[in-house]
Short mmCIF file of C-alpha atoms in Angstrom, two decimals:
data_model
loop_
_atom_site.label_atom_id
_atom_site.label_comp_id
_atom_site.label_asym_id
_atom_site.label_seq_id
_atom_site.Cartn_x
_atom_site.Cartn_y
_atom_site.Cartn_z
CA MET A 1 -0.01 0.10 0.03
CA ALA A 2 1.67 3.24 -1.20
CA PRO A 3 2.22 5.66 1.87
CA LEU A 4 -0.21 8.70 2.35
CA LEU A 5 1.37 11.73 0.85
CA ALA A 6 0.36 15.65 0.36
CA ALA A 7 1.41 18.64 0.09
CA VAL A 8 0.06 21.67 2.59
CA GLY A 9 -0.13 24.75 1.30
CA PRO A 10 2.66 27.43 1.38
CA ALA A 11 1.85 29.60 3.96
CA VAL A 12 2.32 28.63 7.29
CA SER A 13 2.27 30.99 10.32
CA THR A 14 5.84 31.28 12.31
CA PRO A 15 5.28 28.76 15.42
CA ARG A 16 5.50 30.14 18.73
CA PHE A 17 8.13 28.99 21.09
CA ARG A 18 6.77 28.66 24.53
CA THR A 19 7.81 26.45 27.49
CA ALA A 20 6.78 25.89 31.30
CA LEU A 21 9.04 26.03 33.95
CA PRO A 22 10.97 29.14 35.22
CA CYS A 23 14.80 28.76 35.24
CA ARG A 24 17.76 31.37 35.23
CA ALA A 25 19.99 31.69 32.36
CA ARG A 26 23.26 33.39 32.68
CA THR A 27 24.68 35.00 29.56
CA ARG A 28 27.11 32.91 28.09
CA ARG A 29 30.14 33.83 25.26
CA LEU A 30 29.41 31.74 22.23
CA THR A 31 31.79 29.87 20.46
CA CYS A 32 33.36 30.66 17.15
CA TRP A 33 35.96 29.44 15.17
CA ARG A 34 37.49 32.84 14.12
CA ARG A 35 36.66 36.24 15.92
CA ALA A 36 36.81 37.94 13.16
CA ALA A 37 33.52 36.43 12.16
CA LEU A 38 31.58 38.76 14.50
CA PRO A 39 32.37 42.17 13.76
CA LYS A 40 30.35 43.29 16.96
CA GLU A 41 31.44 42.92 20.59
CA GLU A 42 27.71 42.57 21.25
CA ASP A 43 27.26 39.87 18.79
CA TYR A 44 29.02 37.58 20.93
CA TYR A 45 25.70 37.36 23.54
CA ILE A 46 22.39 35.99 23.71
CA ASP A 47 20.96 38.80 26.00
CA ALA A 48 18.35 36.87 27.79
CA GLU A 49 18.02 37.51 31.52
CA GLU A 50 15.05 34.93 32.16
CA SER A 51 14.92 31.41 30.50
CA ILE A 52 11.79 29.47 30.52
CA GLY A 53 11.72 25.81 30.19
CA ASP A 54 11.01 22.14 30.50
CA GLY A 55 14.44 21.61 31.19
CA PHE A 56 15.59 21.19 27.48
CA SER A 57 14.07 24.28 26.59
CA PHE A 58 14.87 27.86 25.95
CA SER A 59 13.07 31.31 25.27
CA GLY A 60 13.76 34.97 24.99
CA GLY A 61 17.61 36.20 24.38
CA LYS A 62 18.50 38.75 21.51
CA TYR A 63 16.47 36.73 19.08
CA GLY A 64 13.61 36.01 21.33
CA GLU A 65 11.89 38.77 20.30
CA GLY A 66 10.79 40.69 17.10
CA PRO A 67 11.92 39.04 13.55
CA SER A 68 15.15 37.22 13.02
CA LYS A 69 16.97 35.44 10.33
CA SER A 70 15.18 32.27 11.47
CA ASP A 71 11.90 33.69 10.95
CA GLU A 72 12.50 35.19 7.59
CA TRP A 73 13.61 31.77 6.58
CA TYR A 74 10.71 29.90 7.67
CA ALA A 75 8.34 32.26 6.12
CA GLN A 76 9.96 31.37 2.75
CA GLY A 77 9.10 27.49 3.29
CA LYS A 78 6.32 25.41 3.17
CA MET A 79 5.00 22.15 5.07
CA VAL A 80 4.85 19.00 2.87
CA ASN A 81 3.02 15.94 4.35
CA ALA A 82 5.27 12.68 3.49
CA TYR A 83 6.28 9.45 5.19
CA PRO A 84 3.56 7.67 8.01
CA VAL A 85 3.73 7.80 11.48
CA TYR A 86 4.00 3.96 12.33
CA GLY A 87 2.27 2.62 15.34
CA ASP A 88 -0.10 4.32 18.09
CA LYS A 89 2.47 4.85 21.39
CA GLY A 90 0.66 7.71 23.28
CA LYS A 91 1.97 10.61 24.57
CA ALA A 92 6.56 10.79 23.76
CA LYS A 93 7.61 11.08 27.12
CA ASP A 94 11.29 12.34 27.97
CA PRO A 95 13.92 9.34 28.53
CA PHE A 96 14.95 11.29 32.22
CA PHE A 97 12.32 12.34 34.13
CA GLY A 98 9.14 10.53 32.55
CA LEU A 99 7.39 13.71 31.97
CA THR A 100 5.44 14.11 28.77
CA MET A 101 6.82 16.28 26.36
CA GLY A 102 6.06 19.40 24.28
CA SER A 103 4.34 19.49 21.13
CA GLY A 104 7.97 19.70 19.19
CA SER A 105 9.03 16.30 20.44
CA GLN A 106 5.48 14.59 19.40
CA SER A 107 4.61 12.90 16.37
CA SER A 108 2.15 14.18 13.88
CA ASP A 109 -1.05 12.42 13.84
CA ASP A 110 -0.75 10.25 10.76
CA VAL A 111 1.77 12.01 8.41
CA PHE A 112 5.66 13.36 9.43
CA ARG A 113 5.52 17.23 8.08
CA TRP A 114 8.69 18.40 6.29
CA PHE A 115 10.01 21.54 5.81
CA CYS A 116 10.90 22.63 2.32
CA VAL A 117 11.81 25.84 0.71
CA GLU A 118 11.44 26.22 -3.35
CA ALA A 119 13.08 29.00 -5.74
CA GLY A 120 12.27 29.06 -9.07
CA SER A 121 9.37 28.15 -11.12
CA SER A 122 7.80 24.70 -11.19
CA SER A 123 8.41 24.28 -14.87
CA ASN A 124 11.43 23.94 -14.77
CA PRO A 125 13.63 21.12 -14.09
CA LYS A 126 13.70 19.78 -10.53
CA VAL A 127 16.80 19.69 -8.30
CA LEU A 128 16.42 18.47 -4.83
CA LEU A 129 18.95 19.56 -2.67
CA ILE A 130 19.68 17.79 0.50
CA HIS A 131 21.57 18.94 3.65
CA GLY A 132 24.41 16.59 6.06
CA LEU A 133 24.96 16.01 9.19
CA PRO A 134 24.26 17.99 11.02
CA SER A 135 22.68 21.13 9.09
CA GLN A 136 19.44 22.22 7.61
CA ALA A 137 18.18 23.38 4.83
CA TYR A 138 19.15 27.08 5.22
CA SER A 139 22.63 26.01 4.37
CA TYR A 140 21.69 25.74 0.84
CA ARG A 141 20.06 29.67 1.33
CA ASN A 142 22.96 30.88 -1.08
CA VAL A 143 22.35 27.99 -3.56
CA LEU A 144 18.89 28.66 -4.01
CA PRO A 145 18.90 31.80 -5.84
CA VAL A 146 21.77 30.53 -8.47
CA LEU A 147 19.95 27.81 -9.36
CA SER A 148 16.41 29.21 -9.84
CA GLU A 149 17.52 30.87 -12.70
CA ARG A 150 16.91 27.63 -14.86
CA TYR A 151 15.83 24.98 -12.46
CA HIS A 152 13.36 24.33 -9.57
CA ALA A 153 15.39 23.92 -6.96
CA ILE A 154 13.82 22.26 -3.42
CA ALA A 155 16.10 22.01 -0.48
CA PHE A 156 14.39 20.21 2.55
CA ASP A 157 15.08 19.71 6.58
CA TRP A 158 15.10 16.25 7.49
CA LEU A 159 13.07 14.77 10.21
CA GLY A 160 14.60 15.69 13.42
CA PHE A 161 16.51 18.75 11.83
CA GLY A 162 15.43 22.28 11.33
CA PHE A 163 11.93 22.91 11.34
CA SER A 164 10.74 19.01 10.19
CA ASP A 165 8.99 17.05 12.76
CA LYS A 166 11.41 15.73 15.70
CA PRO A 167 9.75 12.83 17.08
CA GLN A 168 10.71 11.34 19.85
CA PRO A 169 12.88 8.61 19.11
CA LYS A 170 10.47 5.48 19.66
CA TYR A 171 7.01 7.45 19.19
CA GLY A 172 6.63 7.35 15.68
CA PHE A 173 10.53 7.52 13.90
CA ASP A 174 13.50 6.07 15.53
CA TYR A 175 16.07 7.86 12.98
CA THR A 176 17.77 4.57 11.82
CA LEU A 177 19.59 4.90 8.04
CA ASP A 178 16.97 2.43 7.06
CA GLU A 179 13.69 4.66 8.01
CA TYR A 180 15.73 7.69 6.56
CA THR A 181 16.04 5.66 3.26
CA SER A 182 12.12 4.72 3.08
CA SER A 183 11.17 8.60 4.13
CA LEU A 184 12.85 9.76 1.39
CA GLU A 185 11.01 7.69 -1.01
CA SER A 186 8.23 9.52 0.34
CA LEU A 187 8.93 13.04 0.12
CA VAL A 188 10.42 12.56 -2.81
CA ASN A 189 7.26 11.74 -4.24
CA ALA A 190 5.69 14.15 -2.62
CA VAL A 191 7.90 17.17 -4.18
CA ALA A 192 9.09 15.66 -7.27
CA PRO A 193 6.92 12.73 -8.84
CA ASP A 194 8.33 13.13 -12.16
CA LYS A 195 12.20 12.95 -13.00
CA LEU A 196 14.63 15.02 -10.81
CA SER A 197 18.52 15.47 -10.18
CA VAL A 198 19.41 14.99 -6.55
CA VAL A 199 22.36 17.06 -4.66
CA VAL A 200 23.57 15.44 -1.20
CA GLN A 201 26.20 16.77 1.10
CA GLY A 202 27.91 14.92 3.84
CA TYR A 203 26.97 11.67 5.91
CA PHE A 204 23.73 11.54 4.54
CA ALA A 205 24.91 10.74 1.13
CA PRO A 206 24.73 6.54 1.61
CA VAL A 207 21.43 6.97 2.39
CA VAL A 208 20.95 8.76 -0.85
CA VAL A 209 22.73 6.38 -2.85
CA LYS A 210 20.86 3.69 -1.29
CA TYR A 211 17.89 5.05 -2.50
CA ALA A 212 18.97 6.12 -5.73
CA THR A 213 19.79 2.66 -6.69
CA GLU A 214 16.29 1.49 -6.87
CA HIS A 215 14.85 4.86 -8.62
CA GLN A 216 17.53 5.08 -10.99
CA ASP A 217 14.77 5.78 -13.54
CA LYS A 218 13.85 9.03 -11.87
CA LEU A 219 17.47 10.65 -11.53
CA ASN A 220 18.60 12.71 -14.51
CA HIS A 221 22.24 13.35 -12.16
CA LEU A 222 23.29 12.53 -8.76
CA VAL A 223 26.00 15.11 -7.31
CA LEU A 224 27.91 13.80 -4.26
CA VAL A 225 28.98 16.65 -1.99
CA ASN A 226 32.03 15.59 0.58
CA PRO A 227 30.40 11.97 0.83
CA PRO A 228 32.39 9.53 2.94
CA ILE A 229 33.46 6.93 0.91
CA THR A 230 36.58 5.17 2.10
CA ASP A 231 37.84 2.97 4.83
CA LYS A 232 39.05 6.14 6.70
CA HIS A 233 35.09 7.49 6.92
CA VAL A 234 33.45 4.74 8.58
CA LYS A 235 34.16 6.25 11.83
CA LEU A 236 32.53 9.28 12.76
CA PRO A 237 34.78 12.29 13.93
CA SER A 238 34.95 12.48 17.55
CA SER A 239 32.97 15.86 17.73
CA LEU A 240 30.32 13.73 16.32
CA ALA A 241 30.56 10.48 18.27
CA SER A 242 30.47 12.24 21.47
CA PHE A 243 26.37 12.83 21.05
CA SER A 244 26.06 8.71 20.57
CA ASN A 245 27.88 8.23 24.07
CA LEU A 246 25.54 6.60 26.76
CA LEU A 247 24.03 9.13 29.10
CA LEU A 248 26.48 12.04 28.10
CA GLY A 249 25.26 11.88 24.62
CA GLU A 250 21.91 12.95 25.69
CA ILE A 251 23.60 15.64 28.07
CA PHE A 252 25.85 16.98 24.97
CA SER A 253 22.93 16.87 22.42
CA GLN A 254 21.04 19.59 24.83
CA ASP A 255 23.69 22.07 24.81
CA PRO A 256 22.53 24.47 22.04
CA LEU A 257 26.34 25.30 21.38
CA ARG A 258 27.90 22.17 21.26
CA ALA A 259 25.49 20.69 18.91
CA SER A 260 25.18 23.55 16.34
CA ASP A 261 27.85 26.18 17.10
CA LYS A 262 30.88 24.05 17.61
CA LEU A 263 29.86 21.09 15.06
CA LEU A 264 29.86 23.83 12.41
CA THR A 265 33.03 25.35 13.06
CA SER A 266 35.03 22.05 13.78
CA CYS A 267 34.59 20.65 10.43
CA GLY A 268 35.87 23.60 8.16
CA PRO A 269 36.90 26.92 7.79
CA TYR A 270 34.02 28.64 8.83
CA VAL A 271 33.59 32.39 9.26
CA MET A 272 29.87 32.35 10.06
CA LYS A 273 27.77 35.59 11.23
CA GLU A 274 26.22 35.75 14.45
CA GLU A 275 22.90 35.95 12.64
CA ASP A 276 23.21 33.27 10.49
CA ALA A 277 24.61 30.76 13.35
CA MET A 278 21.63 31.68 15.29
CA VAL A 279 19.16 29.93 12.78
CA TYR A 280 21.17 26.81 13.24
CA ARG A 281 21.20 27.16 16.89
CA ARG A 282 17.59 28.21 17.58
CA PRO A 283 16.07 24.47 17.44
CA TYR A 284 18.03 23.37 20.28
CA LEU A 285 17.20 26.59 22.30
CA VAL A 286 13.59 26.57 21.77
CA SER A 287 13.16 22.52 22.35
CA GLY A 288 15.05 19.47 23.81
CA SER A 289 13.61 17.73 20.73
CA SER A 290 16.14 18.39 18.23
CA GLY A 291 18.43 17.51 20.71
CA PHE A 292 17.07 13.83 21.23
CA ALA A 293 16.86 13.22 17.78
CA LEU A 294 20.70 14.07 17.27
CA ASN A 295 21.50 11.71 19.83
CA ALA A 296 19.34 9.03 17.97
CA ILE A 297 20.95 9.61 14.62
CA SER A 298 24.46 9.65 15.96
CA LYS A 299 23.75 6.27 17.60
CA ALA A 300 22.20 4.90 14.23
CA MET A 301 25.46 6.57 12.40
CA LYS A 302 27.55 4.76 14.33
CA LYS A 303 25.97 1.62 14.28
CA ASP A 304 25.29 1.03 10.28
CA LEU A 305 27.33 4.01 8.77
CA LYS A 306 30.35 1.65 7.51
CA THR A 307 27.55 -1.00 6.03
CA TYR A 308 26.10 1.50 4.36
CA ILE A 309 29.43 3.18 2.96
CA GLU A 310 30.24 -0.32 1.99
CA SER A 311 27.11 -0.60 0.06
CA MET A 312 27.39 2.85 -1.25
CA ARG A 313 31.01 1.82 -2.73
CA SER A 314 29.50 -1.58 -4.03
CA ILE A 315 26.67 0.39 -5.52
CA LEU A 316 28.51 2.94 -7.66
CA GLY A 317 30.99 0.51 -8.90
CA SER A 318 28.76 -1.68 -10.20
CA ASP A 319 27.92 -2.44 -13.87
CA SER A 320 24.34 -1.36 -13.15
CA TRP A 321 25.00 1.91 -11.74
CA LYS A 322 23.65 4.17 -14.82
CA THR A 323 23.33 7.64 -13.30
CA LYS A 324 25.49 10.47 -14.49
CA THR A 325 27.42 11.18 -10.94
CA THR A 326 29.66 14.01 -10.26
CA ILE A 327 31.70 14.46 -6.79
CA CYS A 328 32.00 18.09 -5.69
CA TRP A 329 34.76 18.09 -2.60
CA GLY A 330 35.72 20.75 -0.16
CA MET A 331 39.55 20.34 0.31
CA ARG A 332 39.66 21.90 3.93
CA ASP A 333 37.03 19.31 5.12
CA ARG A 334 38.36 18.87 8.61
CA TRP A 335 36.24 15.55 9.17
CA LEU A 336 36.48 13.26 5.95
CA SER A 337 40.30 12.85 4.62
CA TYR A 338 40.53 13.24 1.12
CA ASP A 339 43.20 10.39 0.86
CA GLY A 340 41.87 7.66 -1.27
CA VAL A 341 38.94 9.57 -2.58
CA GLU A 342 40.05 10.94 -5.86
CA GLU A 343 41.65 7.00 -6.48
CA PHE A 344 38.50 5.58 -6.20
CA PHE A 345 36.23 7.64 -8.39
CA ALA A 346 39.09 7.95 -10.79
CA GLY A 347 38.26 4.23 -10.99
CA LEU A 348 34.55 5.00 -12.07
CA ASN A 349 35.17 7.74 -14.19
CA GLN A 350 33.60 10.06 -12.29
CA LYS A 351 34.40 13.50 -12.31
CA ILE A 352 35.39 15.38 -9.25
CA VAL A 353 35.28 19.33 -8.65
CA GLU A 354 37.66 20.11 -6.16
CA LEU A 355 36.84 23.19 -4.13
CA PRO A 356 39.94 24.74 -2.34
CA MET A 357 38.34 27.02 -0.05
CA ALA A 358 35.67 24.58 1.33
CA GLY A 359 35.04 22.56 4.32
CA HIS A 360 32.83 19.71 5.02
CA HIS A 361 29.67 21.97 4.39
CA VAL A 362 30.29 22.96 0.88
CA GLN A 363 26.89 24.77 0.61
CA GLU A 364 27.63 26.99 3.68
CA ASP A 365 31.34 27.64 3.12
CA ARG A 366 30.96 28.50 -0.62
CA GLY A 367 27.54 28.76 -1.59
CA GLU A 368 27.33 30.77 -4.78
CA GLU A 369 30.29 28.71 -5.65
CA LEU A 370 28.91 25.56 -5.66
CA GLY A 371 25.62 26.50 -7.12
CA ASN A 372 27.22 28.05 -10.44
CA ILE A 373 29.02 24.17 -10.44
CA ILE A 374 26.23 22.51 -10.17
CA LYS A 375 24.22 24.52 -12.81
CA SER A 376 27.26 23.42 -15.20
CA ILE A 377 27.09 20.18 -13.83
CA LEU A 378 23.32 19.66 -14.16
CA ARG A 379 23.81 21.56 -17.87
CA GLY A 380 26.43 19.13 -19.31
CA GLN A 381 29.11 21.72 -19.13
CA SER A 382 32.68 21.44 -18.22
CA VAL A 383 33.92 22.70 -14.63
CA ALA A 384 37.44 24.53 -14.68
CA LYS A 385 39.47 23.75 -11.89
CA GLN A 386 38.52 25.96 -8.92
#
């Protein structure tokens, strides 16, 4: 029986982030890889006197009142219904105290809601932009306008990230790699029922390749951006692996700076403005659901990433793989070594485009540059060495 799929209208009201029990929050200096990233001293701080929450949530701060980039980004998108919720286990409870969690941690009634942002005419060829771990569709904000000139570009938040649903693990979605593969099929059918090209970055690349091998008839082109592919890539970097640790992982995942800023700045030469960092940080500030999801997906990656990478290598190297495939690689990636990458793909006659100034999250670091490269790839044009 085909999964329930439906697109919800483009306009959704910006959610109000409310929580319950009072606690005092201290002003904190925010982590930044390079001090020059923040032009004003005041931008280092979240100026909050009061924090109200359920033990896992934060409300208030410099961006707690009035419009922000996060609000503006949310207003650009829409919710798409895809992938049915399994089972009926009642209201989700937090694993520490057994208390019923807020709406952000609860599953939808029957079908999950995915946050999507589109650019370009719907009559143009479709390109699906898929973020990595941990990230959001927001990372493609500078890629979307470049592609919109010739394509209908769609970026989305995976379940557990950004503005998409973040059900508590074991209450409708367990964040396994197999579930992500199945749910991707539902989402693709909802937003691009006909042919499309796919761009995927980072640790979700093996999931996308597994999906693609069963749906090559739908794909025009596949662009892999810094995918884990060699034997050296089968283990998560320590900054990511820490979220999979027993007990400590659950604690670390509730730290907004550790879960967003530290991860984004540890894997490449990033210099992010505070207003952009706040977009990535906000899901962890407003609810514990993002942290619990990060903890669950980190455990799943630690358990199954090796198997998925081996499967991806086999798929891309098989005679049955006919999809046009190009690899883009940010050469300043601190998580995934370039050693062995060029040799592997050269042996398959698949092109590699090197981006010397980009890190692991290429679309965040060099968004406009990546957008122009993708546009050239999809048009069948040669890409000059960057």
